[in-house]
Structures are given as structure tokens and as C-alpha cells.
């Protein structure tokens, strides 16, 4: 089966600019996750979707981050405006349902200068 | 929310030795405990998982044990090989309130030939 697709793989922007990441989950996976992984740390959940509804966005900095999954399939994560501390790898993952194994994409490495 | 502690943060072993990584969690309702391996610059990949109705699970050189009473679970790697060198993350799926997967901070395992 095709894995979780993410783009772009790398992005370099200046602080205060905006950026968007795209994710296409494994076909049939109802649950989609966006994680932020800062160098040397474990993935931190930003937002979790069940189909096109938000299950948990308690750790999403909503003043600058937004995410959507309009048709219950692919998803976009946006940062506007970016800060230096947003430099991280943004991982998208999907699972067949909640409480089942997550499959990660290759991530987008964001560098904010 | 769920609190996941992982120890040690780094672990160096000689090839052929065993390695053990331990995680503790706080939510007694948690019921799914996966372990992920992340090689440098790559995505996390599931290597083994265990559910709360099972005390131990093995897959070749890898095993996971779960102590629900003490709220801790451990990853055991036997006969370590240099290709086992990576960062290992434990994760916990809480089953109360928001159902999300929370990761530990990771253990960097270095296997020396």
C-alpha cells in the first residue's frame, strides 16, 4: 500500500513569513495527525482529525497555526506568521482508526531564519 | 493529559549485548503502547506494540513487557547489532478524555561493533 505522502520535504523561510504543508494519508485511514518534532525531542501532537472533524487541537498554537481536512482525506497545516522556534520537522501520520498503529510520512523539515 | 517518562535518554552497548528501555505513564485508562524506531533523518517506524490485555509480546529479537499495576512498560532488544542504533520512542494511547498518542522524549541507542 502507498504510505503517507507529505510535501514539501524541506522549507526555509524567514521569520514572519507564512508556510503551508500538505499531507495525504493512507487510503481508508480515518484518523490523521500532525506532529511537531523539534531536534532531539519526541513528536508532539499538534492536531488530530477523525475524518474531517477535529478530535484534539489542545497543543496547537492557534494564534499562528491552522489546519484543515476539508473532505476527510488530505490535510494542510499552515503557519502564519512563523517564528524562529517553529523550526522543526512536521510529521503527518494516519491510522485506520483511533487506538490503532500510526503510520508516519517522511515529514517536512522547516527552518525559520 | 497523559504524562510519559522515558529512560534512559542515551544508551551505549556492545554488539551482542541486550538493551532495555523503560517508560512510565500516568493515566491508568491507557490501553495501547507502541514503540517506534527513528533513524537519523527518517520517519518514526513502528517496531512493536502491546495492548493492555497482554503482559508481554515478542517479535524475534524485540520484546515488550507491560506492568499495568505499576504503569510502566519496557522495550527489550537482545543480541543487539549496529543497525539497531537509532532513537527509540515509546508512546501511550490514553483512553480517557481525548484519545491521543503521547510520545516519550526518546532514547538514543548506540550499538558499538
mmCIF file with all atom_site columns, C-alpha atoms in Angstrom:
data_model
loop_
_atom_site.group_PDB
_atom_site.id
_atom_site.type_symbol
_atom_site.label_atom_id
_atom_site.label_alt_id
_atom_site.label_comp_id
_atom_site.label_asym_id
_atom_site.label_entity_id
_atom_site.label_seq_id
_atom_site.pdbx_PDB_ins_code
_atom_site.Cartn_x
_atom_site.Cartn_y
_atom_site.Cartn_z
_atom_site.occupancy
_atom_site.B_iso_or_equiv
_atom_site.pdbx_formal_charge
_atom_site.auth_seq_id
_atom_site.auth_comp_id
_atom_site.auth_asym_id
_atom_site.auth_atom_id
_atom_site.pdbx_PDB_model_num
ATOM 1   C CA . UNK A 1 1   ? 0.000   0.000   0.000  1.00 0.00 ? 1   UNK A CA 1
ATOM 2   C CA . UNK A 1 2   ? 1.151   3.556   -0.594 1.00 0.00 ? 2   UNK A CA 1
ATOM 3   C CA . UNK A 1 3   ? 2.385   5.301   2.511  1.00 0.00 ? 3   UNK A CA 1
ATOM 4   C CA . UNK A 1 4   ? 1.598   8.709   3.934  1.00 0.00 ? 4   UNK A CA 1
ATOM 5   C CA . UNK A 1 5   ? 2.668   11.385  1.465  1.00 0.00 ? 5   UNK A CA 1
ATOM 6   C CA . UNK A 1 6   ? 3.930   14.772  2.597  1.00 0.00 ? 6   UNK A CA 1
ATOM 7   C CA . UNK A 1 7   ? 5.232   17.810  0.781  1.00 0.00 ? 7   UNK A CA 1
ATOM 8   C CA . UNK A 1 8   ? 7.438   19.690  0.646  1.00 0.00 ? 8   UNK A CA 1
ATOM 9   C CA . UNK A 1 9   ? 10.347  17.754  2.178  1.00 0.00 ? 9   UNK A CA 1
ATOM 10  C CA . UNK A 1 10  ? 12.251  20.870  3.099  1.00 0.00 ? 10  UNK A CA 1
ATOM 11  C CA . UNK A 1 11  ? 11.316  24.511  3.509  1.00 0.00 ? 11  UNK A CA 1
ATOM 12  C CA . UNK A 1 12  ? 13.377  27.519  4.527  1.00 0.00 ? 12  UNK A CA 1
ATOM 13  C CA . UNK A 1 13  ? 11.586  30.767  5.308  1.00 0.00 ? 13  UNK A CA 1
ATOM 14  C CA . UNK A 1 14  ? 12.265  33.971  7.164  1.00 0.00 ? 14  UNK A CA 1
ATOM 15  C CA . UNK A 1 15  ? 10.503  34.774  10.417 1.00 0.00 ? 15  UNK A CA 1
ATOM 16  C CA . UNK A 1 16  ? 7.118   36.405  9.994  1.00 0.00 ? 16  UNK A CA 1
ATOM 17  C CA . UNK A 1 17  ? 6.594   34.685  6.645  1.00 0.00 ? 17  UNK A CA 1
ATOM 18  C CA . UNK A 1 18  ? 3.889   32.083  6.129  1.00 0.00 ? 18  UNK A CA 1
ATOM 19  C CA . UNK A 1 19  ? 4.227   28.450  5.107  1.00 0.00 ? 19  UNK A CA 1
ATOM 20  C CA . UNK A 1 20  ? 1.914   25.557  4.325  1.00 0.00 ? 20  UNK A CA 1
ATOM 21  C CA . UNK A 1 21  ? 2.436   21.816  4.467  1.00 0.00 ? 21  UNK A CA 1
ATOM 22  C CA . UNK A 1 22  ? 0.385   19.159  2.740  1.00 0.00 ? 22  UNK A CA 1
ATOM 23  C CA . UNK A 1 23  ? -0.376  15.590  3.743  1.00 0.00 ? 23  UNK A CA 1
ATOM 24  C CA . UNK A 1 24  ? -2.164  12.740  2.003  1.00 0.00 ? 24  UNK A CA 1
ATOM 25  C CA . UNK A 1 25  ? -2.861  9.827   4.349  1.00 0.00 ? 25  UNK A CA 1
ATOM 26  C CA . UNK A 1 26  ? -3.028  6.142   3.554  1.00 0.00 ? 26  UNK A CA 1
ATOM 27  C CA . UNK A 1 27  ? -6.224  5.377   1.695  1.00 0.00 ? 27  UNK A CA 1
ATOM 28  C CA . UNK A 1 28  ? -9.032  4.444   4.055  1.00 0.00 ? 28  UNK A CA 1
ATOM 29  C CA . UNK A 1 29  ? -7.383  5.846   7.168  1.00 0.00 ? 29  UNK A CA 1
ATOM 30  C CA . UNK A 1 30  ? -9.956  7.844   9.081  1.00 0.00 ? 30  UNK A CA 1
ATOM 31  C CA . UNK A 1 31  ? -7.613  9.416   11.620 1.00 0.00 ? 31  UNK A CA 1
ATOM 32  C CA . UNK A 1 32  ? -4.966  11.959  10.640 1.00 0.00 ? 32  UNK A CA 1
ATOM 33  C CA . UNK A 1 33  ? -2.395  13.564  12.914 1.00 0.00 ? 33  UNK A CA 1
ATOM 34  C CA . UNK A 1 34  ? 0.057   16.442  12.676 1.00 0.00 ? 34  UNK A CA 1
ATOM 35  C CA . UNK A 1 35  ? 3.053   16.207  14.989 1.00 0.00 ? 35  UNK A CA 1
ATOM 36  C CA . UNK A 1 36  ? 5.861   18.697  15.557 1.00 0.00 ? 36  UNK A CA 1
ATOM 37  C CA . UNK A 1 37  ? 9.272   17.183  16.264 1.00 0.00 ? 37  UNK A CA 1
ATOM 38  C CA . UNK A 1 38  ? 11.945  19.578  17.475 1.00 0.00 ? 38  UNK A CA 1
ATOM 39  C CA . UNK A 1 39  ? 15.509  18.282  17.156 1.00 0.00 ? 39  UNK A CA 1
ATOM 40  C CA . UNK A 1 40  ? 16.330  15.886  19.972 1.00 0.00 ? 40  UNK A CA 1
ATOM 41  C CA . UNK A 1 41  ? 12.754  15.564  21.208 1.00 0.00 ? 41  UNK A CA 1
ATOM 42  C CA . UNK A 1 42  ? 9.832   13.241  20.760 1.00 0.00 ? 42  UNK A CA 1
ATOM 43  C CA . UNK A 1 43  ? 6.952   14.079  18.435 1.00 0.00 ? 43  UNK A CA 1
ATOM 44  C CA . UNK A 1 44  ? 4.428   16.453  19.973 1.00 0.00 ? 44  UNK A CA 1
ATOM 45  C CA . UNK A 1 45  ? 0.831   16.278  18.788 1.00 0.00 ? 45  UNK A CA 1
ATOM 46  C CA . UNK A 1 46  ? -0.450  19.488  17.241 1.00 0.00 ? 46  UNK A CA 1
ATOM 47  C CA . UNK A 1 47  ? -3.806  18.352  15.937 1.00 0.00 ? 47  UNK A CA 1
ATOM 48  C CA . UNK A 1 48  ? -5.754  15.152  15.381 1.00 0.00 ? 48  UNK A CA 1
ATOM 49  C CA . UNK A 1 49  ? -8.607  14.690  12.926 1.00 0.00 ? 49  UNK A CA 1
ATOM 50  C CA . UNK A 1 50  ? -11.206 11.959  12.823 1.00 0.00 ? 50  UNK A CA 1
ATOM 51  C CA . UNK A 1 51  ? -12.459 12.103  9.239  1.00 0.00 ? 51  UNK A CA 1
ATOM 52  C CA . UNK A 1 52  ? -12.886 15.859  8.773  1.00 0.00 ? 52  UNK A CA 1
ATOM 53  C CA . UNK A 1 53  ? -13.599 16.701  12.406 1.00 0.00 ? 53  UNK A CA 1
ATOM 54  C CA . UNK A 1 54  ? -11.048 17.852  14.981 1.00 0.00 ? 54  UNK A CA 1
ATOM 55  C CA . UNK A 1 55  ? -10.551 15.445  17.883 1.00 0.00 ? 55  UNK A CA 1
ATOM 56  C CA . UNK A 1 56  ? -7.774  17.292  19.705 1.00 0.00 ? 56  UNK A CA 1
ATOM 57  C CA . UNK A 1 57  ? -6.060  20.585  18.983 1.00 0.00 ? 57  UNK A CA 1
ATOM 58  C CA . UNK A 1 58  ? -5.202  21.489  22.563 1.00 0.00 ? 58  UNK A CA 1
ATOM 59  C CA . UNK A 1 59  ? -1.482  21.927  21.805 1.00 0.00 ? 59  UNK A CA 1
ATOM 60  C CA . UNK A 1 60  ? -1.900  23.822  18.543 1.00 0.00 ? 60  UNK A CA 1
ATOM 61  C CA . UNK A 1 61  ? -0.764  27.474  18.859 1.00 0.00 ? 61  UNK A CA 1
ATOM 62  C CA . UNK A 1 62  ? -3.952  28.774  17.348 1.00 0.00 ? 62  UNK A CA 1
ATOM 63  C CA . UNK A 1 63  ? -2.759  32.362  17.060 1.00 0.00 ? 63  UNK A CA 1
ATOM 64  C CA . UNK A 1 64  ? -0.381  31.287  14.295 1.00 0.00 ? 64  UNK A CA 1
ATOM 65  C CA . UNK A 1 65  ? -1.108  27.671  13.334 1.00 0.00 ? 65  UNK A CA 1
ATOM 66  C CA . UNK A 1 66  ? -4.143  26.387  11.480 1.00 0.00 ? 66  UNK A CA 1
ATOM 67  C CA . UNK A 1 67  ? -5.034  23.071  9.933  1.00 0.00 ? 67  UNK A CA 1
ATOM 68  C CA . UNK A 1 68  ? -7.855  21.668  7.900  1.00 0.00 ? 68  UNK A CA 1
ATOM 69  C CA . UNK A 1 69  ? -9.016  18.395  6.466  1.00 0.00 ? 69  UNK A CA 1
ATOM 70  C CA . UNK A 1 70  ? -11.960 19.537  4.419  1.00 0.00 ? 70  UNK A CA 1
ATOM 71  C CA . UNK A 1 71  ? -13.022 16.349  2.633  1.00 0.00 ? 71  UNK A CA 1
ATOM 72  C CA . UNK A 1 72  ? -11.809 13.916  5.247  1.00 0.00 ? 72  UNK A CA 1
ATOM 73  C CA . UNK A 1 73  ? -8.832  12.858  3.139  1.00 0.00 ? 73  UNK A CA 1
ATOM 74  C CA . UNK A 1 74  ? -5.798  15.102  2.679  1.00 0.00 ? 74  UNK A CA 1
ATOM 75  C CA . UNK A 1 75  ? -4.865  17.871  5.049  1.00 0.00 ? 75  UNK A CA 1
ATOM 76  C CA . UNK A 1 76  ? -2.934  21.129  5.153  1.00 0.00 ? 76  UNK A CA 1
ATOM 77  C CA . UNK A 1 77  ? -1.121  22.715  8.085  1.00 0.00 ? 77  UNK A CA 1
ATOM 78  C CA . UNK A 1 78  ? -0.338  26.416  7.923  1.00 0.00 ? 78  UNK A CA 1
ATOM 79  C CA . UNK A 1 79  ? 1.879   28.672  9.993  1.00 0.00 ? 79  UNK A CA 1
ATOM 80  C CA . UNK A 1 80  ? 1.381   32.430  9.773  1.00 0.00 ? 80  UNK A CA 1
ATOM 81  C CA . UNK A 1 81  ? 3.476   34.247  10.845 1.00 0.00 ? 81  UNK A CA 1
ATOM 82  C CA . UNK A 1 82  ? 6.390   31.890  11.520 1.00 0.00 ? 82  UNK A CA 1
ATOM 83  C CA . UNK A 1 83  ? 8.731   32.317  14.475 1.00 0.00 ? 83  UNK A CA 1
ATOM 84  C CA . UNK A 1 84  ? 12.275  31.053  14.934 1.00 0.00 ? 84  UNK A CA 1
ATOM 85  C CA . UNK A 1 85  ? 11.068  28.463  17.445 1.00 0.00 ? 85  UNK A CA 1
ATOM 86  C CA . UNK A 1 86  ? 8.856   26.876  14.785 1.00 0.00 ? 86  UNK A CA 1
ATOM 87  C CA . UNK A 1 87  ? 11.957  25.317  13.221 1.00 0.00 ? 87  UNK A CA 1
ATOM 88  C CA . UNK A 1 88  ? 11.242  21.612  13.422 1.00 0.00 ? 88  UNK A CA 1
ATOM 89  C CA . UNK A 1 89  ? 10.176  18.586  11.441 1.00 0.00 ? 89  UNK A CA 1
ATOM 90  C CA . UNK A 1 90  ? 6.429   18.466  10.877 1.00 0.00 ? 90  UNK A CA 1
ATOM 91  C CA . UNK A 1 91  ? 5.243   14.891  10.698 1.00 0.00 ? 91  UNK A CA 1
ATOM 92  C CA . UNK A 1 92  ? 1.915   13.794  9.359  1.00 0.00 ? 92  UNK A CA 1
ATOM 93  C CA . UNK A 1 93  ? 0.585   10.386  10.356 1.00 0.00 ? 93  UNK A CA 1
ATOM 94  C CA . UNK A 1 94  ? -2.564  8.401   9.761  1.00 0.00 ? 94  UNK A CA 1
ATOM 95  C CA . UNK A 1 95  ? -4.238  5.391   11.291 1.00 0.00 ? 95  UNK A CA 1
ATOM 96  C CA . UNK A 1 96  ? -7.163  3.198   10.349 1.00 0.00 ? 96  UNK A CA 1
ATOM 97  C CA . UNK A 1 97  ? -8.978  4.329   13.474 1.00 0.00 ? 97  UNK A CA 1
ATOM 98  C CA . UNK A 1 98  ? -8.110  5.820   16.812 1.00 0.00 ? 98  UNK A CA 1
ATOM 99  C CA . UNK A 1 99  ? -6.152  3.484   19.078 1.00 0.00 ? 99  UNK A CA 1
ATOM 100 C CA . UNK A 1 100 ? -4.552  1.668   16.126 1.00 0.00 ? 100 UNK A CA 1
ATOM 101 C CA . UNK A 1 101 ? -0.991  1.846   14.741 1.00 0.00 ? 101 UNK A CA 1
ATOM 102 C CA . UNK A 1 102 ? 0.144   5.172   13.323 1.00 0.00 ? 102 UNK A CA 1
ATOM 103 C CA . UNK A 1 103 ? 1.939   5.335   10.005 1.00 0.00 ? 103 UNK A CA 1
ATOM 104 C CA . UNK A 1 104 ? 4.143   8.377   9.552  1.00 0.00 ? 104 UNK A CA 1
ATOM 105 C CA . UNK A 1 105 ? 5.077   10.317  6.463  1.00 0.00 ? 105 UNK A CA 1
ATOM 106 C CA . UNK A 1 106 ? 8.661   11.406  5.817  1.00 0.00 ? 106 UNK A CA 1
ATOM 107 C CA . UNK A 1 107 ? 7.979   14.813  7.296  1.00 0.00 ? 107 UNK A CA 1
ATOM 108 C CA . UNK A 1 108 ? 8.703   18.389  6.280  1.00 0.00 ? 108 UNK A CA 1
ATOM 109 C CA . UNK A 1 109 ? 11.819  19.927  7.744  1.00 0.00 ? 109 UNK A CA 1
ATOM 110 C CA . UNK A 1 110 ? 11.125  23.616  8.359  1.00 0.00 ? 110 UNK A CA 1
ATOM 111 C CA . UNK A 1 111 ? 13.905  26.092  9.022  1.00 0.00 ? 111 UNK A CA 1
ATOM 112 C CA . UNK A 1 112 ? 12.923  29.588  10.082 1.00 0.00 ? 112 UNK A CA 1
ATOM 113 C CA . UNK A 1 113 ? 15.724  32.164  9.814  1.00 0.00 ? 113 UNK A CA 1
ATOM 114 C CA . UNK B 2 1   ? -3.321  14.821  29.899 1.00 0.00 ? 1   UNK B CA 1
ATOM 115 C CA . UNK B 2 2   ? -1.079  11.771  29.712 1.00 0.00 ? 2   UNK B CA 1
ATOM 116 C CA . UNK B 2 3   ? 2.485   12.102  31.062 1.00 0.00 ? 3   UNK B CA 1
ATOM 117 C CA . UNK B 2 4   ? 5.063   9.730   29.562 1.00 0.00 ? 4   UNK B CA 1
ATOM 118 C CA . UNK B 2 5   ? 8.551   9.423   31.053 1.00 0.00 ? 5   UNK B CA 1
ATOM 119 C CA . UNK B 2 6   ? 11.238  7.512   29.156 1.00 0.00 ? 6   UNK B CA 1
ATOM 120 C CA . UNK B 2 7   ? 14.627  6.348   30.465 1.00 0.00 ? 7   UNK B CA 1
ATOM 121 C CA . UNK B 2 8   ? 17.471  6.353   29.759 1.00 0.00 ? 8   UNK B CA 1
ATOM 122 C CA . UNK B 2 9   ? 17.921  9.229   27.334 1.00 0.00 ? 9   UNK B CA 1
ATOM 123 C CA . UNK B 2 10  ? 21.034  7.602   25.896 1.00 0.00 ? 10  UNK B CA 1
ATOM 124 C CA . UNK B 2 11  ? 22.214  4.012   25.982 1.00 0.00 ? 11  UNK B CA 1
ATOM 125 C CA . UNK B 2 12  ? 25.502  2.620   24.700 1.00 0.00 ? 12  UNK B CA 1
ATOM 126 C CA . UNK B 2 13  ? 26.026  -1.130  24.398 1.00 0.00 ? 13  UNK B CA 1
ATOM 127 C CA . UNK B 2 14  ? 28.427  -3.504  22.736 1.00 0.00 ? 14  UNK B CA 1
ATOM 128 C CA . UNK B 2 15  ? 27.240  -5.575  19.821 1.00 0.00 ? 15  UNK B CA 1
ATOM 129 C CA . UNK B 2 16  ? 25.607  -8.745  21.098 1.00 0.00 ? 16  UNK B CA 1
ATOM 130 C CA . UNK B 2 17  ? 24.559  -7.233  24.426 1.00 0.00 ? 17  UNK B CA 1
ATOM 131 C CA . UNK B 2 18  ? 20.952  -6.650  25.443 1.00 0.00 ? 18  UNK B CA 1
ATOM 132 C CA . UNK B 2 19  ? 19.345  -3.234  25.705 1.00 0.00 ? 19  UNK B CA 1
ATOM 133 C CA . UNK B 2 20  ? 16.375  -2.253  27.847 1.00 0.00 ? 20  UNK B CA 1
ATOM 134 C CA . UNK B 2 21  ? 14.409  0.988   27.644 1.00 0.00 ? 21  UNK B CA 1
ATOM 135 C CA . UNK B 2 22  ? 11.680  1.793   30.151 1.00 0.00 ? 22  UNK B CA 1
ATOM 136 C CA . UNK B 2 23  ? 8.672   4.082   30.047 1.00 0.00 ? 23  UNK B CA 1
ATOM 137 C CA . UNK B 2 24  ? 6.206   5.071   32.709 1.00 0.00 ? 24  UNK B CA 1
ATOM 138 C CA . UNK B 2 25  ? 2.806   6.643   32.199 1.00 0.00 ? 25  UNK B CA 1
ATOM 139 C CA . UNK B 2 26  ? 0.237   8.358   34.363 1.00 0.00 ? 26  UNK B CA 1
ATOM 140 C CA . UNK B 2 27  ? -3.226  7.518   33.043 1.00 0.00 ? 27  UNK B CA 1
ATOM 141 C CA . UNK B 2 28  ? -4.446  4.146   34.273 1.00 0.00 ? 28  UNK B CA 1
ATOM 142 C CA . UNK B 2 29  ? -7.016  4.081   31.447 1.00 0.00 ? 29  UNK B CA 1
ATOM 143 C CA . UNK B 2 30  ? -4.270  3.924   28.813 1.00 0.00 ? 30  UNK B CA 1
ATOM 144 C CA . UNK B 2 31  ? -4.607  0.791   26.738 1.00 0.00 ? 31  UNK B CA 1
ATOM 145 C CA . UNK B 2 32  ? -2.218  0.820   23.785 1.00 0.00 ? 32  UNK B CA 1
ATOM 146 C CA . UNK B 2 33  ? 1.578   1.063   23.965 1.00 0.00 ? 33  UNK B CA 1
ATOM 147 C CA . UNK B 2 34  ? 3.615   1.177   20.747 1.00 0.00 ? 34  UNK B CA 1
ATOM 148 C CA . UNK B 2 35  ? 7.360   1.552   20.285 1.00 0.00 ? 35  UNK B CA 1
ATOM 149 C CA . UNK B 2 36  ? 8.838   3.464   17.352 1.00 0.00 ? 36  UNK B CA 1
ATOM 150 C CA . UNK B 2 37  ? 12.360  3.431   15.920 1.00 0.00 ? 37  UNK B CA 1
ATOM 151 C CA . UNK B 2 38  ? 13.645  6.551   14.211 1.00 0.00 ? 38  UNK B CA 1
ATOM 152 C CA . UNK B 2 39  ? 16.887  6.518   12.279 1.00 0.00 ? 39  UNK B CA 1
ATOM 153 C CA . UNK B 2 40  ? 18.659  9.796   11.628 1.00 0.00 ? 40  UNK B CA 1
ATOM 154 C CA . UNK B 2 41  ? 16.724  11.952  9.199  1.00 0.00 ? 41  UNK B CA 1
ATOM 155 C CA . UNK B 2 42  ? 13.972  9.383   8.734  1.00 0.00 ? 42  UNK B CA 1
ATOM 156 C CA . UNK B 2 43  ? 10.399  8.966   9.897  1.00 0.00 ? 43  UNK B CA 1
ATOM 157 C CA . UNK B 2 44  ? 9.437   7.047   13.035 1.00 0.00 ? 44  UNK B CA 1
ATOM 158 C CA . UNK B 2 45  ? 8.570   3.438   12.253 1.00 0.00 ? 45  UNK B CA 1
ATOM 159 C CA . UNK B 2 46  ? 6.539   1.109   14.424 1.00 0.00 ? 46  UNK B CA 1
ATOM 160 C CA . UNK B 2 47  ? 8.604   -1.846  15.625 1.00 0.00 ? 47  UNK B CA 1
ATOM 161 C CA . UNK B 2 48  ? 6.330   -3.464  18.194 1.00 0.00 ? 48  UNK B CA 1
ATOM 162 C CA . UNK B 2 49  ? 3.208   -2.657  20.185 1.00 0.00 ? 49  UNK B CA 1
ATOM 163 C CA . UNK B 2 50  ? 1.241   -4.119  23.053 1.00 0.00 ? 50  UNK B CA 1
ATOM 164 C CA . UNK B 2 51  ? -2.287  -3.715  24.336 1.00 0.00 ? 51  UNK B CA 1
ATOM 165 C CA . UNK B 2 52  ? -3.349  -3.573  27.948 1.00 0.00 ? 52  UNK B CA 1
ATOM 166 C CA . UNK B 2 53  ? -4.850  -7.060  27.969 1.00 0.00 ? 53  UNK B CA 1
ATOM 167 C CA . UNK B 2 54  ? -1.422  -8.618  27.298 1.00 0.00 ? 54  UNK B CA 1
ATOM 168 C CA . UNK B 2 55  ? 1.619   -8.702  29.586 1.00 0.00 ? 55  UNK B CA 1
ATOM 169 C CA . UNK B 2 56  ? 4.340   -9.492  27.082 1.00 0.00 ? 56  UNK B CA 1
ATOM 170 C CA . UNK B 2 57  ? 4.858   -9.662  23.348 1.00 0.00 ? 57  UNK B CA 1
ATOM 171 C CA . UNK B 2 58  ? 7.863   -10.849 21.349 1.00 0.00 ? 58  UNK B CA 1
ATOM 172 C CA . UNK B 2 59  ? 8.985   -10.445 17.770 1.00 0.00 ? 59  UNK B CA 1
ATOM 173 C CA . UNK B 2 60  ? 12.336  -12.100 17.071 1.00 0.00 ? 60  UNK B CA 1
ATOM 174 C CA . UNK B 2 61  ? 14.962  -10.063 18.972 1.00 0.00 ? 61  UNK B CA 1
ATOM 175 C CA . UNK B 2 62  ? 12.487  -7.485  20.245 1.00 0.00 ? 62  UNK B CA 1
ATOM 176 C CA . UNK B 2 63  ? 10.091  -7.824  23.153 1.00 0.00 ? 63  UNK B CA 1
ATOM 177 C CA . UNK B 2 64  ? 7.856   -5.519  25.119 1.00 0.00 ? 64  UNK B CA 1
ATOM 178 C CA . UNK B 2 65  ? 6.612   -6.094  28.651 1.00 0.00 ? 65  UNK B CA 1
ATOM 179 C CA . UNK B 2 66  ? 3.771   -4.249  30.339 1.00 0.00 ? 66  UNK B CA 1
ATOM 180 C CA . UNK B 2 67  ? 3.071   -3.828  34.050 1.00 0.00 ? 67  UNK B CA 1
ATOM 181 C CA . UNK B 2 68  ? -0.348  -2.188  34.293 1.00 0.00 ? 68  UNK B CA 1
ATOM 182 C CA . UNK B 2 69  ? -0.310  -2.045  38.073 1.00 0.00 ? 69  UNK B CA 1
ATOM 183 C CA . UNK B 2 70  ? 2.941   -0.116  38.160 1.00 0.00 ? 70  UNK B CA 1
ATOM 184 C CA . UNK B 2 71  ? 2.073   1.746   34.943 1.00 0.00 ? 71  UNK B CA 1
ATOM 185 C CA . UNK B 2 72  ? 5.285   1.035   33.147 1.00 0.00 ? 72  UNK B CA 1
ATOM 186 C CA . UNK B 2 73  ? 6.357   -0.854  30.053 1.00 0.00 ? 73  UNK B CA 1
ATOM 187 C CA . UNK B 2 74  ? 9.738   -1.742  28.648 1.00 0.00 ? 74  UNK B CA 1
ATOM 188 C CA . UNK B 2 75  ? 11.390  -2.498  25.323 1.00 0.00 ? 75  UNK B CA 1
ATOM 189 C CA . UNK B 2 76  ? 13.931  -5.311  25.313 1.00 0.00 ? 76  UNK B CA 1
ATOM 190 C CA . UNK B 2 77  ? 16.348  -5.819  22.435 1.00 0.00 ? 77  UNK B CA 1
ATOM 191 C CA . UNK B 2 78  ? 18.539  -8.913  22.581 1.00 0.00 ? 78  UNK B CA 1
ATOM 192 C CA . UNK B 2 79  ? 21.689  -9.677  20.598 1.00 0.00 ? 79  UNK B CA 1
ATOM 193 C CA . UNK B 2 80  ? 21.995  -6.053  19.540 1.00 0.00 ? 80  UNK B CA 1
ATOM 194 C CA . UNK B 2 81  ? 23.500  -5.219  16.177 1.00 0.00 ? 81  UNK B CA 1
ATOM 195 C CA . UNK B 2 82  ? 24.991  -1.951  14.852 1.00 0.00 ? 82  UNK B CA 1
ATOM 196 C CA . UNK B 2 83  ? 21.897  -1.455  12.690 1.00 0.00 ? 83  UNK B CA 1
ATOM 197 C CA . UNK B 2 84  ? 19.829  -1.253  15.876 1.00 0.00 ? 84  UNK B CA 1
ATOM 198 C CA . UNK B 2 85  ? 21.476  2.122   16.516 1.00 0.00 ? 85  UNK B CA 1
ATOM 199 C CA . UNK B 2 86  ? 18.697  4.719   16.381 1.00 0.00 ? 86  UNK B CA 1
ATOM 200 C CA . UNK B 2 87  ? 16.395  6.754   18.590 1.00 0.00 ? 87  UNK B CA 1
ATOM 201 C CA . UNK B 2 88  ? 13.593  4.739   20.148 1.00 0.00 ? 88  UNK B CA 1
ATOM 202 C CA . UNK B 2 89  ? 10.341  6.328   21.280 1.00 0.00 ? 89  UNK B CA 1
ATOM 203 C CA . UNK B 2 90  ? 7.701   4.816   23.480 1.00 0.00 ? 90  UNK B CA 1
ATOM 204 C CA . UNK B 2 91  ? 4.158   6.072   23.151 1.00 0.00 ? 91  UNK B CA 1
ATOM 205 C CA . UNK B 2 92  ? 0.951   5.743   25.093 1.00 0.00 ? 92  UNK B CA 1
ATOM 206 C CA . UNK B 2 93  ? -2.595  5.877   23.860 1.00 0.00 ? 93  UNK B CA 1
ATOM 207 C CA . UNK B 2 94  ? -4.805  7.308   26.566 1.00 0.00 ? 94  UNK B CA 1
ATOM 208 C CA . UNK B 2 95  ? -8.369  6.149   26.598 1.00 0.00 ? 95  UNK B CA 1
ATOM 209 C CA . UNK B 2 96  ? -9.936  8.816   28.760 1.00 0.00 ? 96  UNK B CA 1
ATOM 210 C CA . UNK B 2 97  ? -10.936 12.278  27.720 1.00 0.00 ? 97  UNK B CA 1
ATOM 211 C CA . UNK B 2 98  ? -9.198  12.973  24.423 1.00 0.00 ? 98  UNK B CA 1
ATOM 212 C CA . UNK B 2 99  ? -7.866  9.755   22.900 1.00 0.00 ? 99  UNK B CA 1
ATOM 213 C CA . UNK B 2 100 ? -4.457  10.679  21.516 1.00 0.00 ? 100 UNK B CA 1
ATOM 214 C CA . UNK B 2 101 ? -0.999  9.145   21.235 1.00 0.00 ? 101 UNK B CA 1
ATOM 215 C CA . UNK B 2 102 ? 1.576   10.775  23.500 1.00 0.00 ? 102 UNK B CA 1
ATOM 216 C CA . UNK B 2 103 ? 5.279   10.113  22.931 1.00 0.00 ? 103 UNK B CA 1
ATOM 217 C CA . UNK B 2 104 ? 8.183   9.868   25.323 1.00 0.00 ? 104 UNK B CA 1
ATOM 218 C CA . UNK B 2 105 ? 11.262  12.006  24.754 1.00 0.00 ? 105 UNK B CA 1
ATOM 219 C CA . UNK B 2 106 ? 13.237  9.201   23.176 1.00 0.00 ? 106 UNK B CA 1
ATOM 220 C CA . UNK B 2 107 ? 16.284  7.051   23.879 1.00 0.00 ? 107 UNK B CA 1
ATOM 221 C CA . UNK B 2 108 ? 19.319  7.228   21.655 1.00 0.00 ? 108 UNK B CA 1
ATOM 222 C CA . UNK B 2 109 ? 20.714  3.691   21.388 1.00 0.00 ? 109 UNK B CA 1
ATOM 223 C CA . UNK B 2 110 ? 24.269  3.290   20.143 1.00 0.00 ? 110 UNK B CA 1
ATOM 224 C CA . UNK B 2 111 ? 25.495  -0.224  19.419 1.00 0.00 ? 111 UNK B CA 1
ATOM 225 C CA . UNK B 2 112 ? 29.249  -0.443  19.016 1.00 0.00 ? 112 UNK B CA 1
ATOM 226 C CA . UNK B 2 113 ? 30.805  -3.220  16.913 1.00 0.00 ? 113 UNK B CA 1
#
